[in-house]
Coordinates of C-alpha atoms and ligand atoms in Angstrom, one line a residue:
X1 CA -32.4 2.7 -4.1
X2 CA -34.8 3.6 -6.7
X3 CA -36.5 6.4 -4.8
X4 CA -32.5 7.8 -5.0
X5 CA -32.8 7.7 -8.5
X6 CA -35.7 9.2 -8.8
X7 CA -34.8 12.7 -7.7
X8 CA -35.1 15.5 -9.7
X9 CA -32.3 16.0 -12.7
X10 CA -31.0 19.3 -13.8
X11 CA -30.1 18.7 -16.9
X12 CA -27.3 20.7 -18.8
X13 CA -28.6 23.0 -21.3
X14 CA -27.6 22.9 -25.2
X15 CA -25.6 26.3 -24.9
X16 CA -23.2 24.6 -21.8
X17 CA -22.9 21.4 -23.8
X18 CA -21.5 23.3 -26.9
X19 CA -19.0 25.6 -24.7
X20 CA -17.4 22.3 -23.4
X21 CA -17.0 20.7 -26.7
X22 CA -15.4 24.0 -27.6
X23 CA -13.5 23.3 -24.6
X24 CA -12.3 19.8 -24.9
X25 CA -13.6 18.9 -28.3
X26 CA -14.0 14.9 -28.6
X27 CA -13.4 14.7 -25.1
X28 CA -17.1 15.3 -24.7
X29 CA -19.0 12.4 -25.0
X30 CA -23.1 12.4 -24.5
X31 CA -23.1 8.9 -26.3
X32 CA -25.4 6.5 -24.3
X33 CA -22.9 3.8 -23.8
X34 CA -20.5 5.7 -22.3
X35 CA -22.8 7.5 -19.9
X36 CA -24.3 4.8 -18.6
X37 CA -20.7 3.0 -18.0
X38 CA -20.1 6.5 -16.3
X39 CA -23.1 6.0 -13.9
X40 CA -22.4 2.7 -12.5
X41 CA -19.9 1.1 -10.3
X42 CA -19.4 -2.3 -9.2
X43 CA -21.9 -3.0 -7.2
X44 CA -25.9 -4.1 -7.7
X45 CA -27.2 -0.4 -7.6
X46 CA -28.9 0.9 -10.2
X47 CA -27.4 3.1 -13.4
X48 CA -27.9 6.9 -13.0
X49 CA -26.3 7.9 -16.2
X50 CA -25.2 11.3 -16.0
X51 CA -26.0 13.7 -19.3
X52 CA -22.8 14.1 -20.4
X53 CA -19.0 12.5 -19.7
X54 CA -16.1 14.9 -19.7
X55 CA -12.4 14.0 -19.8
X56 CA -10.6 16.3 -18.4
X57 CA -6.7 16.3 -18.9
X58 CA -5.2 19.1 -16.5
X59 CA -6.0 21.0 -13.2
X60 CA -7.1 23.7 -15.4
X61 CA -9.4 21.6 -17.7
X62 CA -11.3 21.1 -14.4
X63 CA -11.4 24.1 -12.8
X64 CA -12.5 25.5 -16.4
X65 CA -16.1 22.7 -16.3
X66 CA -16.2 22.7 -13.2
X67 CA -16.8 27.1 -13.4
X68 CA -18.9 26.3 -16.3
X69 CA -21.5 24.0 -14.5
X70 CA -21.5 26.4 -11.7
X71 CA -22.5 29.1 -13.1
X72 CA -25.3 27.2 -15.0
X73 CA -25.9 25.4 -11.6
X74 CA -25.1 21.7 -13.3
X75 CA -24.2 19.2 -10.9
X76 CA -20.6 17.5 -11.3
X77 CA -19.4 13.8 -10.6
X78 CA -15.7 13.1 -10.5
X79 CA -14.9 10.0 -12.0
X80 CA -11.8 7.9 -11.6
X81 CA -12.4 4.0 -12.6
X82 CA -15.8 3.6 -11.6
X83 CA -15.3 0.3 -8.9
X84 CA -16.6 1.9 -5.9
X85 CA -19.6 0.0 -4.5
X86 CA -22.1 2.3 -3.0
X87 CA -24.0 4.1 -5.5
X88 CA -20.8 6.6 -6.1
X89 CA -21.0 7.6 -8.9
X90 CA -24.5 7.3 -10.4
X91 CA -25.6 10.9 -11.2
X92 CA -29.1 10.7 -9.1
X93 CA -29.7 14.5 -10.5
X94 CA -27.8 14.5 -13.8
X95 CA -25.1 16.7 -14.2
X96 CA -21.7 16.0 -16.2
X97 CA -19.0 13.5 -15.6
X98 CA -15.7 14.6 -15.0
X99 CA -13.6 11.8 -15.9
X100 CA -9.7 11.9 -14.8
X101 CA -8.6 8.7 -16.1
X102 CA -6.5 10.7 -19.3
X103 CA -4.8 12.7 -15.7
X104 CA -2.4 10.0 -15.8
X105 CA 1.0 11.6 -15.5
X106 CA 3.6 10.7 -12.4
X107 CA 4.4 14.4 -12.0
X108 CA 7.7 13.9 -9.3
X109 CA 9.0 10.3 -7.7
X110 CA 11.5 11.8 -4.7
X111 CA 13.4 8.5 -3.5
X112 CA 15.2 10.9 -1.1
X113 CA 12.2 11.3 0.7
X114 CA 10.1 8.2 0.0
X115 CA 7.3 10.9 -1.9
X116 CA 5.7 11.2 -5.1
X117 CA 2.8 13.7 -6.3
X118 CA 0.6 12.3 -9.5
X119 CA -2.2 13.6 -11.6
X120 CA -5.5 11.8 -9.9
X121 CA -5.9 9.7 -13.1
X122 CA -2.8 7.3 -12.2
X123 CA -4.0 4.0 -10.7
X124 CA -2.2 2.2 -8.2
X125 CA -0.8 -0.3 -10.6
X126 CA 0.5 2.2 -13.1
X127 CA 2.3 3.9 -10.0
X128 CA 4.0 0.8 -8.9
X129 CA 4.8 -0.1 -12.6
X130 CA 6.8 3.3 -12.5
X131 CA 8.1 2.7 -9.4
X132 CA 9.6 -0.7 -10.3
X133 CA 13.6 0.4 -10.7
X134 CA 13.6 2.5 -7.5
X135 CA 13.4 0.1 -4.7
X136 CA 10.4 1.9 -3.4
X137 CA 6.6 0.8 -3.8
X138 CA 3.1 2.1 -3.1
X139 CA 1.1 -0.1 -0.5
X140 CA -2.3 0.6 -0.7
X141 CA -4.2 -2.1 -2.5
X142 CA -8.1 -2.0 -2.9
X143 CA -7.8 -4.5 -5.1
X144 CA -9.2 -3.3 -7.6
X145 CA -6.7 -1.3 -10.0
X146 CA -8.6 1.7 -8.9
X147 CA -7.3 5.5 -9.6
X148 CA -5.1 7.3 -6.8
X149 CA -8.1 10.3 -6.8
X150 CA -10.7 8.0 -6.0
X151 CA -8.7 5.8 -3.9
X152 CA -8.1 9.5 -2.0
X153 CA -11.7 10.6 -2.9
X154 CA -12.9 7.0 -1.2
X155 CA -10.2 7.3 1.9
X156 CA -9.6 3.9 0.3
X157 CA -7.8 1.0 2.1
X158 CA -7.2 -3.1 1.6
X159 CA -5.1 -5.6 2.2
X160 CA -2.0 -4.0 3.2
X161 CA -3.6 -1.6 5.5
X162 CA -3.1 -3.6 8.7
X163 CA 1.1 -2.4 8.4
X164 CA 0.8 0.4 6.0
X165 CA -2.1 2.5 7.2
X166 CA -5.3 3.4 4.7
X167 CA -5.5 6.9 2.4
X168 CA -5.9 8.8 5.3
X169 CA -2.4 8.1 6.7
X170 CA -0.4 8.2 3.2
X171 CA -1.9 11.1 1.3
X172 CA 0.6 13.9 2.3
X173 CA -1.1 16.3 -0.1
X174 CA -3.6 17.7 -2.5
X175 CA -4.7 19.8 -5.5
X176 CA -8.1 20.2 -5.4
X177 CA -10.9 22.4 -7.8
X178 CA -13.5 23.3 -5.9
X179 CA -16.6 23.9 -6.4
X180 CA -16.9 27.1 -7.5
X181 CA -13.5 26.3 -9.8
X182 CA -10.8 27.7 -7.4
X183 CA -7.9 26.0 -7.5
X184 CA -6.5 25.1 -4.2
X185 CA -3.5 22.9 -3.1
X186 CA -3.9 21.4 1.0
X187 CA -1.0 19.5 2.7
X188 CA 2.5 19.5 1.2
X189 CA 5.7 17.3 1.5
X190 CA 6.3 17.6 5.1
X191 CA 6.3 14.4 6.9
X192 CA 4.2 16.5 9.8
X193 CA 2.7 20.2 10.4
X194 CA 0.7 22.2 12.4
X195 CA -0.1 24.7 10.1
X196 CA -4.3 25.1 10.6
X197 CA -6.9 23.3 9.6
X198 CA -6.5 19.8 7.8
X199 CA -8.1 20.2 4.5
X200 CA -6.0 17.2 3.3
X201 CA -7.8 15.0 5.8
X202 CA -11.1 16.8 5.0
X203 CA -10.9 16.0 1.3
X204 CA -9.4 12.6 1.8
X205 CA -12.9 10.5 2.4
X206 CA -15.0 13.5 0.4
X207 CA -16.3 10.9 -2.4
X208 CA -16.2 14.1 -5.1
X209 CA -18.6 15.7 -3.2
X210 CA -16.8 18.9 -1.8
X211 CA -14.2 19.6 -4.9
X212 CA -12.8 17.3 -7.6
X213 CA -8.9 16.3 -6.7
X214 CA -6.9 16.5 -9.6
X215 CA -3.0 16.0 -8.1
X216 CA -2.1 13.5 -4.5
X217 CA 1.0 13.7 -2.6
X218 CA 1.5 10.3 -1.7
X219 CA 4.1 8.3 0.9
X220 CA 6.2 5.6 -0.6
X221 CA 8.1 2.7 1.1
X222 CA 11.0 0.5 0.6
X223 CA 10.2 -2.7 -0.8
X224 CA 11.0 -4.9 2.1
X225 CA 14.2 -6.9 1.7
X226 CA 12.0 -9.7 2.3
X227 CA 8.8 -11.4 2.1
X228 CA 6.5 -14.5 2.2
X229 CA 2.9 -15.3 1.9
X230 CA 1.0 -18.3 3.5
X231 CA -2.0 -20.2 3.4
X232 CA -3.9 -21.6 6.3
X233 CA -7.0 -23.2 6.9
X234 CA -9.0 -23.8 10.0
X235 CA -11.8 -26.4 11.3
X236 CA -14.1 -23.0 12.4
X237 CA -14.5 -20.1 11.6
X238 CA -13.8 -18.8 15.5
X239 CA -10.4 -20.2 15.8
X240 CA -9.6 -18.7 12.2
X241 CA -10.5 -15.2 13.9
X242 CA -9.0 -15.7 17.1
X243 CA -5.7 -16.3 15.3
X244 CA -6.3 -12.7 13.7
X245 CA -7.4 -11.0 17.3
X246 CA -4.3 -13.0 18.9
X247 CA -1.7 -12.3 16.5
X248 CA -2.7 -8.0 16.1
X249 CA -2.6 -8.0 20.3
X250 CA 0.5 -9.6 20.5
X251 CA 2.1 -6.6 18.0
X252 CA 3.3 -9.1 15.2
X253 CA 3.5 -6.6 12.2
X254 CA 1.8 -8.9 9.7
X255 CA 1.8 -6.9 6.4
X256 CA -1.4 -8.8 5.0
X257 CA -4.1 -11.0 7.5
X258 CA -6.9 -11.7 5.0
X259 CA -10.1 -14.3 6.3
X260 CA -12.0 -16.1 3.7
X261 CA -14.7 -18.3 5.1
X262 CA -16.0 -21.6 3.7
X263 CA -18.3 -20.2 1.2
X264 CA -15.6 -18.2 -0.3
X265 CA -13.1 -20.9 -0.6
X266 CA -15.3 -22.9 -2.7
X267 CA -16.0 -19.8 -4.9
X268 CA -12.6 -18.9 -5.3
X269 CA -11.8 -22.8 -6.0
X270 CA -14.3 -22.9 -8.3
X271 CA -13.3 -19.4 -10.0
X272 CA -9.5 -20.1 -9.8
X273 CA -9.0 -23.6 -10.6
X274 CA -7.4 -24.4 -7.5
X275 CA -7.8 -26.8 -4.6
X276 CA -7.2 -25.1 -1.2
X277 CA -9.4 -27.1 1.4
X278 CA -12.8 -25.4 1.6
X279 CA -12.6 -24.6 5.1
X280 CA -12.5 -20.7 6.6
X281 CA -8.8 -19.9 6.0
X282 CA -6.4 -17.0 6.2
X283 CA -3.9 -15.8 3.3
X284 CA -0.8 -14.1 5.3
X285 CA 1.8 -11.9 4.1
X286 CA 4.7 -11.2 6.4
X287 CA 7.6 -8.1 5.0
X288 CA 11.3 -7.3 6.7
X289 CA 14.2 -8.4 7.0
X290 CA 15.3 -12.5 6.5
X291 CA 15.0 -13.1 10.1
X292 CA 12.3 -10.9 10.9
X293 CA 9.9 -12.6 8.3
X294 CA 10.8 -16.3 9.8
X295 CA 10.4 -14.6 13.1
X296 CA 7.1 -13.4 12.7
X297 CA 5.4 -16.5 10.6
X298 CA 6.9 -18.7 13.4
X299 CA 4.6 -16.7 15.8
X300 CA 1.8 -16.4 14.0
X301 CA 2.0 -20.7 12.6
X302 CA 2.3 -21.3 16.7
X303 CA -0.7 -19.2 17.8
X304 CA -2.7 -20.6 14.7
X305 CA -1.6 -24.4 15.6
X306 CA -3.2 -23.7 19.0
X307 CA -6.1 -23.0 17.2
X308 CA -6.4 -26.1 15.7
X309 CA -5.1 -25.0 11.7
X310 CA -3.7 -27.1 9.6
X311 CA -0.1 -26.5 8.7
X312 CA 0.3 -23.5 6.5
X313 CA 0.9 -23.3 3.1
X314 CA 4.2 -21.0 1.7
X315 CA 4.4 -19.1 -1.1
X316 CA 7.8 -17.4 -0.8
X317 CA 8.6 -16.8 -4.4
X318 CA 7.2 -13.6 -6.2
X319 CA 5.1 -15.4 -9.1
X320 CA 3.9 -17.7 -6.1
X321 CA 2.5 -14.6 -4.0
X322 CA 1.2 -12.7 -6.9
X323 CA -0.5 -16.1 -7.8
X324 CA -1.9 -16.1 -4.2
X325 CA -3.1 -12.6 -4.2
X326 CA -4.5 -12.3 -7.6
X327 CA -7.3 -14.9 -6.1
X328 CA -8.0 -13.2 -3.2
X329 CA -8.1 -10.1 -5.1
X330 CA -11.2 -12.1 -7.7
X331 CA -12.7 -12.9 -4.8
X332 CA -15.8 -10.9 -5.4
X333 CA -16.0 -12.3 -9.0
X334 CA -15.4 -15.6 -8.0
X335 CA -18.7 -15.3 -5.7
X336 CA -20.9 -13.6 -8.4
X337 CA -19.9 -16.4 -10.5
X338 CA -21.5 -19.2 -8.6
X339 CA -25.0 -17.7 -9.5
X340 CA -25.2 -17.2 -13.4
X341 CA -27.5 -14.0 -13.7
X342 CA -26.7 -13.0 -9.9
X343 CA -25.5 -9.1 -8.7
X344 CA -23.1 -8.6 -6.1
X345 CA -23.5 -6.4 -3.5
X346 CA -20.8 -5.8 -1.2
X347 CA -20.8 -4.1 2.0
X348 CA -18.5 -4.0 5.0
X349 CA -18.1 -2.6 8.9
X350 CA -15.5 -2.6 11.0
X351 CA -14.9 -3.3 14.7
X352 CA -12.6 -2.9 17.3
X353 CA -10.2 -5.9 16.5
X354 CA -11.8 -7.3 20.5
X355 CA -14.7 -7.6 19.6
X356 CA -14.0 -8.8 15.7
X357 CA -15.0 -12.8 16.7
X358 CA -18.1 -11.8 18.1
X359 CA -19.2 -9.3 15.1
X360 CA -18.4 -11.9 12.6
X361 CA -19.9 -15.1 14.3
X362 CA -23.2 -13.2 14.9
X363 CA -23.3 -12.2 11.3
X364 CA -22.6 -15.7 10.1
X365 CA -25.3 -17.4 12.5
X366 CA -28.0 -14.3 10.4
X367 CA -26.5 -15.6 6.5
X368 CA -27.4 -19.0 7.6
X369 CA -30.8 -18.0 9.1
X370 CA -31.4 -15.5 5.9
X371 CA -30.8 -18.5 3.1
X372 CA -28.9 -16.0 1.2
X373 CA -25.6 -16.7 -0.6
X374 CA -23.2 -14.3 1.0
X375 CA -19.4 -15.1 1.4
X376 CA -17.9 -13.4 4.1
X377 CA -14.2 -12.1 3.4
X378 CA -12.1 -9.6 5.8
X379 CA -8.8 -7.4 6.2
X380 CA -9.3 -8.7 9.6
X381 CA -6.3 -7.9 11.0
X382 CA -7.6 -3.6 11.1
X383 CA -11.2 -5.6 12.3
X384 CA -13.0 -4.9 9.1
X385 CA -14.2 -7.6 6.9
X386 CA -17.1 -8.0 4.2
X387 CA -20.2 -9.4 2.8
X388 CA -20.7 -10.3 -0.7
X389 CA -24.7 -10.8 -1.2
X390 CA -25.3 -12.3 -4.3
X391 CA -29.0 -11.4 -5.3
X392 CA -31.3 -11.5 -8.0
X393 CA -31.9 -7.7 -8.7
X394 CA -34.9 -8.3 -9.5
X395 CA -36.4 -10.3 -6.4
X396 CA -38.2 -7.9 -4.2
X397 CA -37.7 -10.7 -1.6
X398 CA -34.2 -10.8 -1.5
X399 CA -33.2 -7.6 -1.4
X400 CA -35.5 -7.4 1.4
X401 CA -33.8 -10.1 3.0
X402 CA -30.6 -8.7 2.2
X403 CA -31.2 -5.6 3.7
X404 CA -32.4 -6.5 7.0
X405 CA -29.3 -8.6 7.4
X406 CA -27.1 -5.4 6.3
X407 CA -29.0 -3.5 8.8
X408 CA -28.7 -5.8 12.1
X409 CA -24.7 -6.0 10.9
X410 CA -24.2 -2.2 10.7
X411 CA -25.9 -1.5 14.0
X412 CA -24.3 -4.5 15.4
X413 CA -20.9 -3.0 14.6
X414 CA -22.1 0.4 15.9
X415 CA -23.3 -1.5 19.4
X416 CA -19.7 -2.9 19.3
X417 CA -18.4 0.8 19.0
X418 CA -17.6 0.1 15.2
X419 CA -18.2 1.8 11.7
X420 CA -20.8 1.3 9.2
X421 CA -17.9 1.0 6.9
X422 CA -14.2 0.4 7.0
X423 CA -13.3 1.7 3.6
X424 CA -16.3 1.5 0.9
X425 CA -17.8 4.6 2.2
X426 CA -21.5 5.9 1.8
X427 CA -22.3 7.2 -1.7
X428 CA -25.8 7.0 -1.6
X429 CA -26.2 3.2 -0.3
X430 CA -25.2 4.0 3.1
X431 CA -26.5 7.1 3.9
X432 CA -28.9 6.4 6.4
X433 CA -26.7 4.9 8.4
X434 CA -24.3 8.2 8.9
X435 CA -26.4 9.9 11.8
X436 CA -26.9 6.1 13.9
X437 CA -23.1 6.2 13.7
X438 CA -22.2 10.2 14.1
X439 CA -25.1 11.6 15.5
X440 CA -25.1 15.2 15.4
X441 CA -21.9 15.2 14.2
X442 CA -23.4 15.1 10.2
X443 CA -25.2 18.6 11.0
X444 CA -21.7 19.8 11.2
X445 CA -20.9 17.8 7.8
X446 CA -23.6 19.4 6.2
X447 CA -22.3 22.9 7.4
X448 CA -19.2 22.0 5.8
X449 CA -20.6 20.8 3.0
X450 CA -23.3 23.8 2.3
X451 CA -20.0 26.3 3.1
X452 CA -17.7 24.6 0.6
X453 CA -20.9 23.8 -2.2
X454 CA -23.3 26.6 -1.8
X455 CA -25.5 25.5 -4.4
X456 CA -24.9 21.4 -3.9
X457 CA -23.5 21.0 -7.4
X458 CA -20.7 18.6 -6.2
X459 CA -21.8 14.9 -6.5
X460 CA -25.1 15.6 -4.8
X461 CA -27.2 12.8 -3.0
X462 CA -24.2 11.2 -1.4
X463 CA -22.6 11.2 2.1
X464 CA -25.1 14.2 3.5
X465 CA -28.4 14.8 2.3
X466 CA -28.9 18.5 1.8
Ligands
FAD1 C1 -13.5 -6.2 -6.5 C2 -13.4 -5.0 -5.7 C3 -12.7 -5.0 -4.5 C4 -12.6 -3.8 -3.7 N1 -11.8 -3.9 -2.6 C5 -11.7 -2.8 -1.9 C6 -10.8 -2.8 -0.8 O1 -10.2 -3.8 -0.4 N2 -10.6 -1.6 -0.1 C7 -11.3 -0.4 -0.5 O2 -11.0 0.6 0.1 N3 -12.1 -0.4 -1.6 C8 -12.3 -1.5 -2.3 N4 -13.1 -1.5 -3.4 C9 -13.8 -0.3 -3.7 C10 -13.1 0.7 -4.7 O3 -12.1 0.0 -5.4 C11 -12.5 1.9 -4.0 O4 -13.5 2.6 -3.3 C12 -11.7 2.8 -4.9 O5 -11.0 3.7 -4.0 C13 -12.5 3.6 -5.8 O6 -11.6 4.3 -6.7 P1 -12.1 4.6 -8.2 O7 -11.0 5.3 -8.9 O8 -12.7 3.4 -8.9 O9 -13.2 5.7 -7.9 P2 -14.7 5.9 -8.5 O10 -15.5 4.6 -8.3 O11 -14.5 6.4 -9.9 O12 -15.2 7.0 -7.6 C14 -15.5 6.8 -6.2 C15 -15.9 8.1 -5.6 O13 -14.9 9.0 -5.5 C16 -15.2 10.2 -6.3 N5 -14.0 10.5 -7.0 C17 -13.3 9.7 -8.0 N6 -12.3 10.4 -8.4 C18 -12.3 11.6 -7.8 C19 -11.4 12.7 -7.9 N7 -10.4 12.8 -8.7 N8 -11.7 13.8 -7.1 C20 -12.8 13.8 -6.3 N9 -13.6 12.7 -6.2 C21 -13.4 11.7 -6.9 C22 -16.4 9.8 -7.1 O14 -17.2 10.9 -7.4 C23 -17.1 8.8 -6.3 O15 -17.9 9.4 -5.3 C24 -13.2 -2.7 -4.2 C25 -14.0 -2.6 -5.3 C26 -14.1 -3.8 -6.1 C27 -14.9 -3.7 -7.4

């Protein structure tokens, strides 16, 4: 971590600085607090503030920093809200910011064809906000209320990606400014094509390191006609994930299949005021029509009740399910919160959904070995689920700890023919994991890297090393 931040830093020189404030005026910010805000994310990495933060508002605006730094050889960071986990955004050699958060216009909503395009600056909240009168909605749900560039930029997933797919299924399209400041568009509104290469799909997953995105084609869906959320809670933590592995090979189209174990419970208890039995336990959401919904939760309470749960717990009205998902969604909180002073760091895999039982139990058996605090949570139903360490930053000890036990779960998720993650990606916190899991494949990632960023000014340090 620290030797990441230690590389070299190219920083901008006085006479680029002043042709971007003559660019974007106030929108240029080189005051401390807000670079260091701009070289964090949510995890326990350290700051790498970058020299300067620029807020771009339009395609242009980025195409016209992003020439400028090119030409001085600067290094750019795309920015959207900052709550990726692996190091994204910290600006290891310095470089400027480019912040799309003011890029937050809904350019075209096409209920016709269940499409929208919006600047990358929208988040996925402020798109369902607009949405709210046309009977369609956006599913994908990181939980966080991250921006629809990054979520893109991230190939970003959650908890509705067991029925709606991640990024990489509902981004139809892009506008993207590379790294030279050409301004390209990938994809379009067709629901397929076979026309060449799939830039789209190449950008999608690209963590601001081959062009900065500055517009997303996205998919929309009907809001079902119904839907219901449940509760249930199991004696182990097997029979909670055998439910899971049951009820995905039997085809039920669960919406939402979220795991929590014990540890997590408590937190979220603890963090939520509420009183769910502090046993592992999986929050449900079901979506169609009247009959299919009571179809499908009768399937899924039978398969559970054969796995010894405890009878589930509705929540069929709207303010009940928000209620319901707003504490999963503070899950991480609610875990750093039980150690005043603590860090989180998060990190996930993800499995082949046959071998999910056997990937989590193993990992479970090494948190109680390690001593570490270190809830386990899951979209288990696309067999990816996650570990919360919560550290002291500053205990060699622990992170050591920590780290071994991240190691022995990545590889063991490899073994299992897995990924080293489902949907954080690598920034700079799991690179060295890429070539265990592609092999010489990431030679052919740093071809397209080194043909697409000649001179490695795009977010450099993360997914490839040069
Ligand atoms: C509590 C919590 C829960 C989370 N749960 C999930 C989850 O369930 N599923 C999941 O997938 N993720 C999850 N995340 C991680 C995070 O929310 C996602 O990775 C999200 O997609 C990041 O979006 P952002 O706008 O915050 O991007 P940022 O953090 O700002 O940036 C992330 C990366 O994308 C690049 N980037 C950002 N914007 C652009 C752009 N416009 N063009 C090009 N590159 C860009 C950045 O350079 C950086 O490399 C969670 C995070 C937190 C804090």
């Amino acid at each position: 971590m620290s030797a990441a931040v230690a590389q070299r830093r190219i920083t901008p020189s006085a006479a680029l600085l002043d042709h971007l404030r003559q660019l974007l005026g106030d929108r240029l910010s080189t005051a401390t607090a807000v670079r260091e805000q701009h070289g964090r994310d949510e995890s326990y990495h350290v700051t790498a503030p970058p020299d300067a933060v620029a807020f771009a508002r339009s395609t242009e605006e980025v195409s016209e920093i992003v020439k400028a730094c090119a030409a001085a050889g600067v290094p750019v960071i795309p920015f959207g809200t900052g709550t990726s986990l692996e190091g994204h955004v910290a600006a290891l050699h310095g470089g400027i910011s480019i912040d799309v958060s003011q890029m937050k216009e809904v350019l075209r909503v096409s209920t016709a064809d269940l499409d929208c395009t919006v600047q990358a600056g929208v988040t996925r909240k402020q798109l369902n906000e607009h949405l709210r009168d046309t009977g369609l909605f956006f599913p994908i749900d990181p939980g966080a209320d991250a921006s629809l560039g990054g979520m893109a930029a991230t190939r970003a997933s959650g908890t509705n990606a067991v029925r709606y797919g991640t990024m990489r299924e509902n981004v139809l399209g892009l506008t993207v400014v590379l790294a030279d400041g050409r301004i390209i568009r990938t994809g379009g509104r067709a629901r397929k094509s076979a026309a060449g290469y799939d830039l789209t799909r190449l950008f999608v997953g690209s963590e601001g390191t081959l062009g900065v995105i500055t517009e997303v084609t996205l998919r929309l869906y009907g809001v079902p006609e119904a839907m219901a959320a449940a509760v249930c809670s199991f004696p182990t933590l097997a029979g909670a994930v055998d439910t899971v592995i049951q009820t995905i090979q039997s085809g039920i189209p669960v919406a939402r299949i979220e795991l929590l174990d014990e540890v997590q419970m408590a937190a979220i208890n603890r963090y939520s005021k509420l009183d769910y039995p502090e046993q592992p336990t999986l929050f449900c959401e079901f979506h169609g029509t009247a009959a299919g919904v009571a179809e499908q939760s009768e399937m899924v309470k039978a398969i559970a009740a054969e796995e010894g749960a405890a009878d589930f717990q509705w929540a069929t009205k709207p303010e009940d399910r928000s209620r319901l998902w707003a504490a999963r969604h503070t899950a991480y909180y609610a875990a750093i919160a039980m150690r005043p002073g603590a860090k989180g760091w998060a990190t996930d895999v993800c499995v082949p959904i046959s071998r999910l039982a056997e990937c989590i139990l193993e990992t479970k058996k090494d948190i109680v070995e390690s001593r570490l605090l270190a809830p386990i949570v899951g979209h288990v139903g696309d067999g990816n689920f996650h570990l919360a360490f919560i550290i002291d930053p500053d205990d060699p000890d622990e992170i050591a700890r920590a780290q071994a036990l991240n190691d022995r779960m990545v590889h063991r998720a490899l073994a299992m023919g897995g990924t080293c993650t489902g949907e954080h990606g690598i920034g700079y916190g799991k690179i060295n994991f890429l070539t265990a899991e592609h092999g010489d494949a990431v030679s052919v990632m740093r071809m397209l890297k080194k043909a697409l960023d000649p001179d490695n000014i795009m977010n450099p340090g993360k997914i490839v090393s040069p």
